[in-house]
Amino acid sequence: MSDASGRVVVLSGATSGIGNAAARALAAGGARLTLVGRNEALLAELAAELGDATDWVVADLASLEQTRRAAAEIRERHDRLDVLINNAGGFFSRRGESAEGLELSLALNHLSPFVLTSELLPLLHAAAEGDREFGARIVNVASSAHRSGVQWDGLAWERRYGMMRAYGQAKALMIMTTNELARRLEGTGVTANSVHPGVVRTGIIRKSGNRLLSIGFDLVARWVLLSPERGAGYVLHLATSDEVAGVSGTYWSKDRIEEPAGDAADRAAQERAWTLSEQLAGMTAAD
């Protein structure tokens, strides 16, 4: 990780896995951290470990209302934002809905970071204007699961719900809207990229509610999967490295730029995903 000294960083999903490893590395590198999550006790415990330059905002990011409230708190605390890392996510073995009636995987894994990013853009623009060399950076933690594609005529999975397909769809939409956002931000100094950090030993499977999958995951995790620290390293490369200054609108698989699969690489699909996301998030009127 490159020097993060004095950088203002907002990081979601910091209490476990990749997010926890990233938070520790950023704090050790001198970043001013704001952690966003739903478990206040865990956030407070982690912030106490990381030091006085770390604070937190409590929000259930499956709720767009709470996501917006979190963004408002962040805007009250900071006048700029150098790096936004949208890392929070989750699997759900059974179909559920958010407080706003949105399919839960779609709400948490895509719409929440989409809204949080939009709400924090003024702070990102302020940081980019103050440091044109580093700019300001949006890093969205995606997944190779995006290869399952998007069920355009049934985004809510009201029929034939599948945990991995719903998760993959959300991550495909994340990649699409990240690339569309990057086009909209051209010339501003604010960059937006997505990264698949590899298959990492995290708690995301254990929290899914699928007991058999969790058991299988635990059996292979130690021998096959990446450590959270290694996965976090790929995220932090995009967040802090001078090597990627000005790089925007790309999808990374670990430490390499790759073409995303299927519709995720198609510009028309990216524009469609953006419009749908705005409508579902209540940011514009539906047709």
Tab-separated table of C-alpha atoms in Angstrom:
chain	number	residue	atom	x	y	z
A	1	MET	CA	0.000	0.000	0.000
A	2	SER	CA	1.221	3.510	-0.836
A	3	ASP	CA	1.321	6.310	1.733
A	4	ALA	CA	-2.147	7.180	3.039
A	5	SER	CA	-0.996	9.814	5.504
A	6	GLY	CA	-3.656	12.485	5.982
A	7	ARG	CA	-6.022	10.997	3.423
A	8	VAL	CA	-9.694	11.091	4.389
A	9	VAL	CA	-11.116	7.633	3.719
A	10	VAL	CA	-14.650	6.274	4.107
A	11	LEU	CA	-14.791	2.486	4.279
A	12	SER	CA	-17.903	0.314	4.570
A	13	GLY	CA	-17.909	-3.254	5.849
A	14	ALA	CA	-14.848	-2.777	8.050
A	15	THR	CA	-15.653	-5.036	10.996
A	16	SER	CA	-14.628	-8.310	9.329
A	17	GLY	CA	-12.774	-9.843	6.405
A	18	ILE	CA	-11.294	-7.652	3.690
A	19	GLY	CA	-12.730	-4.486	5.212
A	20	ASN	CA	-11.145	-5.155	8.588
A	21	ALA	CA	-7.746	-5.847	7.021
A	22	ALA	CA	-8.054	-2.717	4.858
A	23	ALA	CA	-9.010	-0.568	7.847
A	24	ARG	CA	-5.981	-1.719	9.817
A	25	ALA	CA	-3.620	-1.075	6.911
A	26	LEU	CA	-5.076	2.373	6.232
A	27	ALA	CA	-4.899	3.368	9.888
A	28	ALA	CA	-1.298	2.167	10.086
A	29	GLY	CA	-0.577	4.275	7.011
A	30	GLY	CA	-1.898	7.441	8.645
A	31	ALA	CA	-5.342	7.735	7.033
A	32	ARG	CA	-8.238	9.579	8.677
A	33	LEU	CA	-10.847	6.845	8.628
A	34	THR	CA	-14.615	6.858	8.873
A	35	LEU	CA	-16.013	3.344	9.160
A	36	VAL	CA	-19.620	2.639	8.139
A	37	GLY	CA	-21.515	-0.399	9.404
A	38	ARG	CA	-24.508	-1.594	11.360
A	39	ASN	CA	-22.881	-3.029	14.506
A	40	GLU	CA	-21.963	-0.087	16.716
A	41	ALA	CA	-20.204	-2.217	19.317
A	42	LEU	CA	-17.856	-3.753	16.748
A	43	LEU	CA	-17.266	-0.389	15.071
A	44	ALA	CA	-16.425	1.260	18.377
A	45	GLU	CA	-14.093	-1.582	19.362
A	46	LEU	CA	-12.244	-1.418	16.037
A	47	ALA	CA	-12.008	2.381	16.095
A	48	ALA	CA	-10.547	2.238	19.604
A	49	GLU	CA	-7.873	-0.167	18.371
A	50	LEU	CA	-7.048	1.965	15.341
A	51	GLY	CA	-6.649	5.252	17.211
A	52	ASP	CA	-7.979	8.775	17.412
A	53	ALA	CA	-7.936	9.341	13.643
A	54	THR	CA	-10.721	6.761	13.198
A	55	ASP	CA	-14.428	7.339	13.781
A	56	TRP	CA	-17.573	5.566	12.691
A	57	VAL	CA	-21.128	5.963	11.449
A	58	VAL	CA	-23.798	3.397	12.286
A	59	ALA	CA	-26.091	2.380	9.432
A	60	ASP	CA	-27.717	-0.759	8.097
A	61	LEU	CA	-26.599	-0.397	4.493
A	62	ALA	CA	-29.391	-2.646	3.260
A	63	SER	CA	-31.619	0.360	3.938
A	64	LEU	CA	-31.315	3.241	1.486
A	65	GLU	CA	-32.793	5.605	4.069
A	66	GLN	CA	-30.051	4.693	6.534
A	67	THR	CA	-27.457	4.902	3.765
A	68	ARG	CA	-28.537	8.473	3.041
A	69	ARG	CA	-28.498	9.317	6.740
A	70	ALA	CA	-24.952	7.932	6.993
A	71	ALA	CA	-23.870	10.081	4.049
A	72	ALA	CA	-25.365	13.167	5.727
A	73	GLU	CA	-23.367	12.451	8.902
A	74	ILE	CA	-20.183	12.054	6.873
A	75	ARG	CA	-20.811	15.363	5.096
A	76	GLU	CA	-21.204	17.043	8.488
A	77	ARG	CA	-17.849	15.697	9.676
A	78	HIS	CA	-15.685	16.227	6.601
A	79	ASP	CA	-15.198	18.944	4.021
A	80	ARG	CA	-13.442	16.587	1.605
A	81	LEU	CA	-13.149	12.876	0.878
A	82	ASP	CA	-10.033	11.473	-0.773
A	83	VAL	CA	-11.123	7.833	-1.012
A	84	LEU	CA	-14.462	6.036	-0.824
A	85	ILE	CA	-14.251	2.244	-0.568
A	86	ASN	CA	-17.607	0.505	-0.993
A	87	ASN	CA	-16.794	-2.872	0.507
A	88	ALA	CA	-19.898	-3.925	2.484
A	89	GLY	CA	-21.828	-6.837	1.007
A	90	GLY	CA	-23.527	-10.113	1.774
A	91	PHE	CA	-25.091	-13.346	0.568
A	92	PHE	CA	-28.670	-14.290	1.462
A	93	SER	CA	-29.705	-17.932	1.242
A	94	ARG	CA	-33.383	-16.977	1.084
A	95	ARG	CA	-34.990	-14.098	-0.726
A	96	GLY	CA	-35.670	-11.113	1.493
A	97	GLU	CA	-36.557	-7.462	1.146
A	98	SER	CA	-35.102	-4.274	2.556
A	99	ALA	CA	-37.033	-1.712	4.568
A	100	GLU	CA	-37.920	-0.042	1.257
A	101	GLY	CA	-39.234	-3.281	-0.255
A	102	LEU	CA	-36.218	-3.892	-2.492
A	103	GLU	CA	-34.739	-7.363	-2.997
A	104	LEU	CA	-32.143	-7.622	-0.257
A	105	SER	CA	-29.067	-8.649	-2.241
A	106	LEU	CA	-29.735	-5.926	-4.801
A	107	ALA	CA	-30.223	-3.336	-2.055
A	108	LEU	CA	-27.095	-4.149	-0.042
A	109	ASN	CA	-24.652	-5.177	-2.750
A	110	HIS	CA	-25.487	-2.588	-5.374
A	111	LEU	CA	-28.039	0.120	-4.613
A	112	SER	CA	-26.577	1.127	-1.254
A	113	PRO	CA	-23.065	1.822	-2.616
A	114	PHE	CA	-24.666	3.488	-5.643
A	115	VAL	CA	-26.559	5.881	-3.343
A	116	LEU	CA	-23.692	6.400	-0.894
A	117	THR	CA	-21.377	7.344	-3.754
A	118	SER	CA	-23.887	9.792	-5.191
A	119	GLU	CA	-24.436	11.434	-1.805
A	120	LEU	CA	-20.697	11.833	-1.182
A	121	LEU	CA	-19.710	13.147	-4.614
A	122	PRO	CA	-19.483	16.785	-3.419
A	123	LEU	CA	-16.793	15.783	-0.904
A	124	LEU	CA	-14.936	13.764	-3.544
A	125	HIS	CA	-14.993	16.710	-5.952
A	126	ALA	CA	-13.629	18.966	-3.203
A	127	ALA	CA	-10.720	16.595	-2.580
A	128	ALA	CA	-9.927	16.285	-6.284
A	129	GLU	CA	-9.874	20.055	-6.686
A	130	GLY	CA	-7.435	20.346	-3.811
A	131	ASP	CA	-5.053	17.630	-5.047
A	132	ARG	CA	-5.128	17.166	-8.810
A	133	GLU	CA	-2.201	14.741	-8.738
A	134	PHE	CA	-3.833	12.166	-6.454
A	135	GLY	CA	-7.391	13.161	-7.330
A	136	ALA	CA	-10.184	11.459	-5.419
A	137	ARG	CA	-10.996	7.783	-5.752
A	138	ILE	CA	-14.047	5.554	-5.651
A	139	VAL	CA	-13.229	1.865	-5.259
A	140	ASN	CA	-16.124	-0.587	-5.510
A	141	VAL	CA	-15.456	-4.131	-4.328
A	142	ALA	CA	-17.049	-6.325	-6.985
A	143	SER	CA	-16.802	-10.039	-7.749
A	144	SER	CA	-16.145	-12.519	-10.523
A	145	ALA	CA	-19.686	-13.719	-9.709
A	146	HIS	CA	-20.852	-10.904	-12.015
A	147	ARG	CA	-20.396	-13.418	-14.855
A	148	SER	CA	-23.853	-14.820	-14.058
A	149	GLY	CA	-25.259	-11.648	-15.615
A	150	VAL	CA	-28.421	-9.625	-15.085
A	151	GLN	CA	-32.012	-10.827	-15.192
A	152	TRP	CA	-33.283	-7.604	-16.736
A	153	ASP	CA	-36.943	-8.644	-16.730
A	154	GLY	CA	-36.857	-9.825	-13.117
A	155	LEU	CA	-34.320	-7.870	-11.071
A	156	ALA	CA	-36.274	-8.562	-7.869
A	157	TRP	CA	-35.997	-12.371	-8.193
A	158	GLU	CA	-39.619	-12.909	-7.194
A	159	ARG	CA	-39.446	-16.252	-9.003
A	160	ARG	CA	-36.670	-18.871	-8.916
A	161	TYR	CA	-34.487	-16.984	-6.467
A	162	GLY	CA	-30.915	-18.219	-6.236
A	163	MET	CA	-28.421	-16.831	-3.727
A	164	MET	CA	-25.411	-16.776	-6.035
A	165	ARG	CA	-27.328	-15.512	-9.063
A	166	ALA	CA	-28.842	-12.656	-7.051
A	167	TYR	CA	-25.416	-11.766	-5.662
A	168	GLY	CA	-23.806	-12.006	-9.095
A	169	GLN	CA	-26.492	-9.805	-10.626
A	170	ALA	CA	-25.909	-7.115	-8.001
A	171	LYS	CA	-22.170	-7.163	-8.633
A	172	ALA	CA	-22.716	-7.009	-12.410
A	173	LEU	CA	-24.859	-3.909	-11.922
A	174	MET	CA	-22.177	-2.460	-9.650
A	175	ILE	CA	-19.537	-2.872	-12.365
A	176	MET	CA	-21.818	-1.409	-15.034
A	177	THR	CA	-22.710	1.682	-13.041
A	178	THR	CA	-19.091	2.149	-11.914
A	179	ASN	CA	-18.012	2.383	-15.548
A	180	GLU	CA	-20.892	4.707	-16.405
A	181	LEU	CA	-20.014	6.900	-13.417
A	182	ALA	CA	-16.399	7.043	-14.567
A	183	ARG	CA	-17.551	8.474	-17.911
A	184	ARG	CA	-19.669	11.075	-16.140
A	185	LEU	CA	-16.685	12.079	-13.987
A	186	GLU	CA	-14.203	12.509	-16.840
A	187	GLY	CA	-12.126	15.646	-16.378
A	188	THR	CA	-13.069	16.156	-12.724
A	189	GLY	CA	-10.126	14.352	-11.132
A	190	VAL	CA	-12.489	11.871	-9.443
A	191	THR	CA	-11.932	8.275	-10.586
A	192	ALA	CA	-14.165	5.204	-10.225
A	193	ASN	CA	-13.030	1.601	-10.538
A	194	SER	CA	-14.230	-1.823	-9.434
A	195	VAL	CA	-12.130	-4.734	-8.239
A	196	HIS	CA	-12.579	-8.459	-7.681
A	197	PRO	CA	-10.095	-9.124	-4.858
A	198	GLY	CA	-10.119	-12.891	-5.328
A	199	VAL	CA	-11.973	-15.502	-3.328
A	200	VAL	CA	-11.061	-14.572	0.213
A	201	ARG	CA	-11.489	-16.180	3.617
A	202	THR	CA	-14.197	-13.905	5.032
A	203	GLY	CA	-17.368	-14.312	7.068
A	204	ILE	CA	-19.670	-13.557	4.140
A	205	ILE	CA	-20.567	-17.226	3.516
A	206	ARG	CA	-21.047	-18.009	7.201
A	207	LYS	CA	-23.514	-15.136	7.501
A	208	SER	CA	-25.550	-16.283	4.477
A	209	GLY	CA	-27.856	-18.593	6.434
A	210	ASN	CA	-26.886	-21.637	4.337
A	211	ARG	CA	-25.444	-24.121	6.863
A	212	LEU	CA	-24.188	-26.728	4.393
A	213	LEU	CA	-22.458	-24.124	2.263
A	214	SER	CA	-20.846	-22.650	5.374
A	215	ILE	CA	-19.491	-26.047	6.432
A	216	GLY	CA	-18.049	-26.683	2.977
A	217	PHE	CA	-16.565	-23.206	2.884
A	218	ASP	CA	-14.816	-23.725	6.212
A	219	LEU	CA	-13.351	-27.052	5.054
A	220	VAL	CA	-11.595	-25.553	2.039
A	221	ALA	CA	-11.024	-21.979	3.174
A	222	ARG	CA	-7.722	-22.424	4.972
A	223	TRP	CA	-6.089	-24.347	2.150
A	224	VAL	CA	-7.507	-22.756	-0.987
A	225	LEU	CA	-8.676	-19.192	-0.371
A	226	LEU	CA	-6.759	-15.942	-0.052
A	227	SER	CA	-6.204	-14.280	3.302
A	228	PRO	CA	-8.206	-11.115	4.044
A	229	GLU	CA	-4.925	-9.182	4.116
A	230	ARG	CA	-4.019	-10.274	0.614
A	231	GLY	CA	-7.489	-9.494	-0.724
A	232	ALA	CA	-7.382	-6.096	0.966
A	233	GLY	CA	-4.065	-5.406	-0.727
A	234	TYR	CA	-5.709	-5.445	-4.155
A	235	VAL	CA	-8.378	-3.014	-2.966
A	236	LEU	CA	-5.828	-0.699	-1.370
A	237	HIS	CA	-3.714	-0.637	-4.511
A	238	LEU	CA	-6.563	1.133	-6.297
A	239	ALA	CA	-7.314	3.297	-3.275
A	240	THR	CA	-3.830	4.641	-2.568
A	241	SER	CA	-1.219	3.767	-5.185
A	242	ASP	CA	0.370	6.484	-7.301
A	243	GLU	CA	0.590	3.914	-10.101
A	244	VAL	CA	-3.168	4.117	-10.727
A	245	ALA	CA	-3.598	7.886	-10.417
A	246	GLY	CA	-6.005	8.966	-13.143
A	247	VAL	CA	-7.045	5.394	-14.010
A	248	SER	CA	-10.827	5.222	-14.190
A	249	GLY	CA	-13.640	3.093	-15.566
A	250	THR	CA	-11.781	-0.189	-15.224
A	251	TYR	CA	-12.551	-3.593	-13.729
A	252	TRP	CA	-9.665	-5.265	-11.933
A	253	SER	CA	-9.283	-8.941	-11.122
A	254	LYS	CA	-6.819	-8.824	-8.254
A	255	ASP	CA	-3.897	-6.782	-9.651
A	256	ARG	CA	-4.814	-6.807	-13.360
A	257	ILE	CA	-7.292	-4.922	-15.490
A	258	GLU	CA	-9.706	-7.301	-17.214
A	259	GLU	CA	-12.695	-6.940	-19.478
A	260	PRO	CA	-15.822	-7.687	-17.439
A	261	ALA	CA	-18.042	-10.474	-18.710
A	262	GLY	CA	-21.198	-10.231	-20.801
A	263	ASP	CA	-23.432	-7.191	-20.466
A	264	ALA	CA	-21.098	-5.668	-17.890
A	265	ALA	CA	-18.752	-4.706	-20.723
A	266	ASP	CA	-21.472	-3.239	-22.941
A	267	ARG	CA	-21.903	0.549	-22.894
A	268	ALA	CA	-25.614	0.459	-23.718
A	269	ALA	CA	-26.150	-2.016	-20.863
A	270	GLN	CA	-24.157	0.226	-18.541
A	271	GLU	CA	-26.384	3.184	-19.377
A	272	ARG	CA	-29.459	1.006	-18.882
A	273	ALA	CA	-28.147	-0.165	-15.513
A	274	TRP	CA	-27.564	3.441	-14.454
A	275	THR	CA	-31.104	4.510	-15.333
A	276	LEU	CA	-32.648	1.497	-13.594
A	277	SER	CA	-30.513	2.041	-10.505
A	278	GLU	CA	-31.574	5.676	-10.254
A	279	GLN	CA	-35.229	4.644	-10.519
A	280	LEU	CA	-34.971	1.839	-7.957
A	281	ALA	CA	-33.110	4.101	-5.535
A	282	GLY	CA	-35.725	6.821	-5.888
A	283	MET	CA	-33.262	9.250	-7.409
A	284	THR	CA	-35.431	9.901	-10.450
A	285	ALA	CA	-39.021	9.262	-11.474
A	286	ALA	CA	-39.729	5.879	-13.060
A	287	ASP	CA	-41.092	5.860	-16.584
